[in-house]
Amino acid sequence: MKAVLFKNPSSLSSSFLLQEDHAPHFYDILHYHPEYQITAIYKSEGTLFAGDRIDRFQPGDVFLFNPNLPHVFRNDQIYYNIKEEEAAHGISAYFNADSFGKHFLDLPEMHDINQLISKSDGGIRFKGANLEQIQTAMLQLKTQRGLDRLMAFFGLLRELSLSYEHHRISG
């Protein structure tokens, strides 16, 4: 299966893109893009294809995909038979390493976040006690605007960087 390049729409009003999906099923074409992607699954389950790995996904899962990593959330067959509009629900945030300035992640205060980003090659699946906090942080991004939204995003990155229970998805 060949991955297709997915072009995320750029925004002049925000340094990162937030996308909420409410649909019978998720976008089901293997794809890649030049941005990092953080995805929280709230409703839905199926098979995750990421790099050289095939795994299951379910509600409560949180992932970080590095740029250009081929991936797709392929829902179980039942989601393709359901006519319910909100059978699948997920939120994704897309950003570039230089979204906040060319050397922003090199600042000493960003050390933990920079470490997380640098370890994301092959993607990361988060586990553990703070998953609920991460899921809540993703939901709160929807309601924030301006500087509050940017601060909330940095809070999300901080939560992810403090999550010691995570593993690399793909080799």
Coordinates of C-alpha atoms in Angstrom, one line a residue:
M1 CA 0.0 0.0 0.0
K2 CA 1.5 3.3 -1.0
A3 CA 1.1 6.3 1.3
V4 CA -0.2 9.6 -0.2
L5 CA 1.0 13.1 0.8
F6 CA -1.7 14.9 2.7
K7 CA -1.6 18.7 2.7
N8 CA -2.9 20.2 5.9
P9 CA -4.4 23.7 5.3
S10 CA -2.1 26.3 6.8
S11 CA -3.5 28.9 9.1
L12 CA -2.3 32.5 9.4
S13 CA -4.4 32.9 12.6
S14 CA -2.7 30.1 14.6
S15 CA 0.7 28.5 15.0
F16 CA -0.8 25.1 15.0
L17 CA -3.8 23.4 13.4
L18 CA -6.5 21.8 15.4
Q19 CA -8.8 19.3 13.7
E20 CA -11.8 17.6 15.3
D21 CA -13.3 14.6 13.5
H22 CA -16.9 13.6 14.1
A23 CA -17.8 11.1 11.4
P24 CA -19.0 7.5 10.8
H25 CA -15.3 6.6 10.5
F26 CA -11.9 8.2 10.3
Y27 CA -10.1 9.2 7.2
D28 CA -9.0 5.8 5.9
I29 CA -6.2 6.4 3.4
L30 CA -2.6 5.7 4.3
H31 CA -1.0 9.1 4.3
Y32 CA 1.9 11.2 5.6
H33 CA 2.5 15.0 6.0
P34 CA 5.3 17.3 7.0
E35 CA 3.8 18.2 10.4
Y36 CA 3.9 16.5 13.7
Q37 CA 0.5 15.2 14.7
I38 CA -0.9 14.6 18.2
T39 CA -4.2 12.6 18.1
A40 CA -6.5 11.7 20.9
I41 CA -9.2 9.1 20.3
Y42 CA -12.5 9.6 22.1
K43 CA -14.8 7.3 20.3
S44 CA -14.1 4.5 17.8
E45 CA -11.8 1.6 17.5
G46 CA -9.9 -0.3 14.8
T47 CA -6.5 -0.9 13.4
L48 CA -3.6 1.6 13.3
F49 CA -1.1 1.3 10.6
A50 CA 2.0 3.5 11.3
G51 CA 5.3 3.0 9.6
D52 CA 6.1 -0.7 9.8
R53 CA 3.7 -1.4 12.7
I54 CA 0.1 -2.6 12.8
D55 CA -1.7 -2.3 16.1
R56 CA -5.2 -1.7 17.6
F57 CA -6.6 1.7 18.7
Q58 CA -9.5 2.4 21.0
P59 CA -11.1 5.2 23.0
G60 CA -8.6 6.8 25.4
D61 CA -5.6 6.3 23.1
V62 CA -3.2 9.2 22.4
F63 CA -0.5 9.2 19.7
L64 CA 2.3 11.5 18.5
F65 CA 3.4 11.0 14.9
N66 CA 6.6 12.5 13.6
P67 CA 6.7 14.3 10.2
N68 CA 6.4 12.1 7.1
L69 CA 5.5 8.9 9.0
P70 CA 2.9 7.0 6.9
H71 CA -0.1 6.3 9.1
V72 CA -3.9 5.6 9.0
F73 CA -6.6 4.9 11.6
R74 CA -8.6 2.2 9.9
N75 CA -11.9 1.7 11.7
D76 CA -13.4 -1.8 12.3
Q77 CA -15.9 -2.8 9.6
I78 CA -18.9 -2.0 11.8
Y79 CA -18.1 1.7 11.5
Y80 CA -18.5 1.5 7.7
N81 CA -22.0 0.0 8.2
I82 CA -23.2 2.6 10.7
K83 CA -25.1 5.6 9.4
E84 CA -24.6 7.4 12.7
E85 CA -22.8 10.7 12.0
E86 CA -20.7 10.7 15.2
A87 CA -19.6 7.0 15.4
A88 CA -16.0 8.1 15.4
H89 CA -14.6 11.1 17.4
G90 CA -11.0 12.2 17.6
I91 CA -9.0 15.4 17.9
S92 CA -5.7 16.1 16.2
A93 CA -3.2 18.9 16.5
Y94 CA -0.7 19.5 13.7
F95 CA 2.5 21.6 14.1
N96 CA 6.0 22.1 12.7
A97 CA 9.1 22.0 14.7
D98 CA 9.6 25.7 13.8
S99 CA 5.9 26.7 14.3
F100 CA 6.9 28.8 17.3
G101 CA 10.2 30.1 16.0
K102 CA 13.2 28.6 14.4
H103 CA 15.1 28.0 17.7
F104 CA 12.2 28.0 20.2
L105 CA 12.5 24.3 21.0
D106 CA 16.2 24.8 21.7
L107 CA 15.4 27.1 24.7
P108 CA 16.5 25.5 28.0
E109 CA 12.9 25.7 29.3
M110 CA 11.8 23.6 26.4
H111 CA 14.3 20.8 27.1
D112 CA 11.7 18.1 28.1
I113 CA 9.4 18.9 25.1
N114 CA 12.4 19.0 22.7
Q115 CA 13.5 15.5 24.1
L116 CA 9.9 14.2 23.4
I117 CA 9.9 15.6 19.9
S118 CA 13.3 14.2 19.1
K119 CA 12.2 10.7 20.3
S120 CA 9.1 10.7 18.2
D121 CA 10.7 9.2 15.1
G122 CA 8.5 6.2 14.4
G123 CA 5.6 7.7 16.4
I124 CA 4.8 7.4 20.1
R125 CA 1.8 5.8 21.8
F126 CA 1.1 7.2 25.3
K127 CA -0.2 5.1 28.2
G128 CA -0.6 5.5 31.9
A129 CA -2.2 7.6 34.5
N130 CA -2.1 11.0 32.8
L131 CA -3.9 9.9 29.7
E132 CA -7.1 11.4 31.0
Q133 CA -5.4 14.7 31.6
I134 CA -4.0 14.7 28.1
Q135 CA -7.4 13.9 26.6
T136 CA -8.9 16.8 28.6
A137 CA -6.2 19.1 27.5
M138 CA -7.0 18.3 23.9
L139 CA -10.7 19.0 24.4
Q140 CA -9.8 22.4 26.1
L141 CA -7.8 23.5 23.1
K142 CA -11.2 23.7 21.2
T143 CA -12.5 26.4 23.5
Q144 CA -9.4 28.6 23.8
R145 CA -8.4 31.5 21.6
G146 CA -5.3 33.6 21.0
L147 CA -2.5 33.4 23.6
D148 CA -4.7 31.3 25.9
R149 CA -4.9 28.6 23.2
L150 CA -1.1 28.7 22.6
M151 CA -0.5 28.4 26.4
A152 CA -2.9 25.5 26.5
F153 CA -1.1 23.9 23.7
F154 CA 2.3 24.2 25.5
G155 CA 0.5 22.7 28.5
L156 CA -0.5 19.7 26.4
L157 CA 3.1 19.3 25.1
R158 CA 4.3 19.5 28.7
E159 CA 1.8 16.8 29.8
L160 CA 3.0 14.6 26.9
S161 CA 6.7 15.2 27.8
L162 CA 6.0 14.2 31.5
S163 CA 4.3 11.0 30.4
Y164 CA 6.9 8.3 31.3
E165 CA 4.5 5.6 30.1
H166 CA 4.9 5.6 26.4
H167 CA 6.5 3.5 23.7
R168 CA 7.6 3.9 20.2
I169 CA 5.1 2.6 17.6
S170 CA 7.3 1.9 14.6
G171 CA 10.9 0.7 14.2

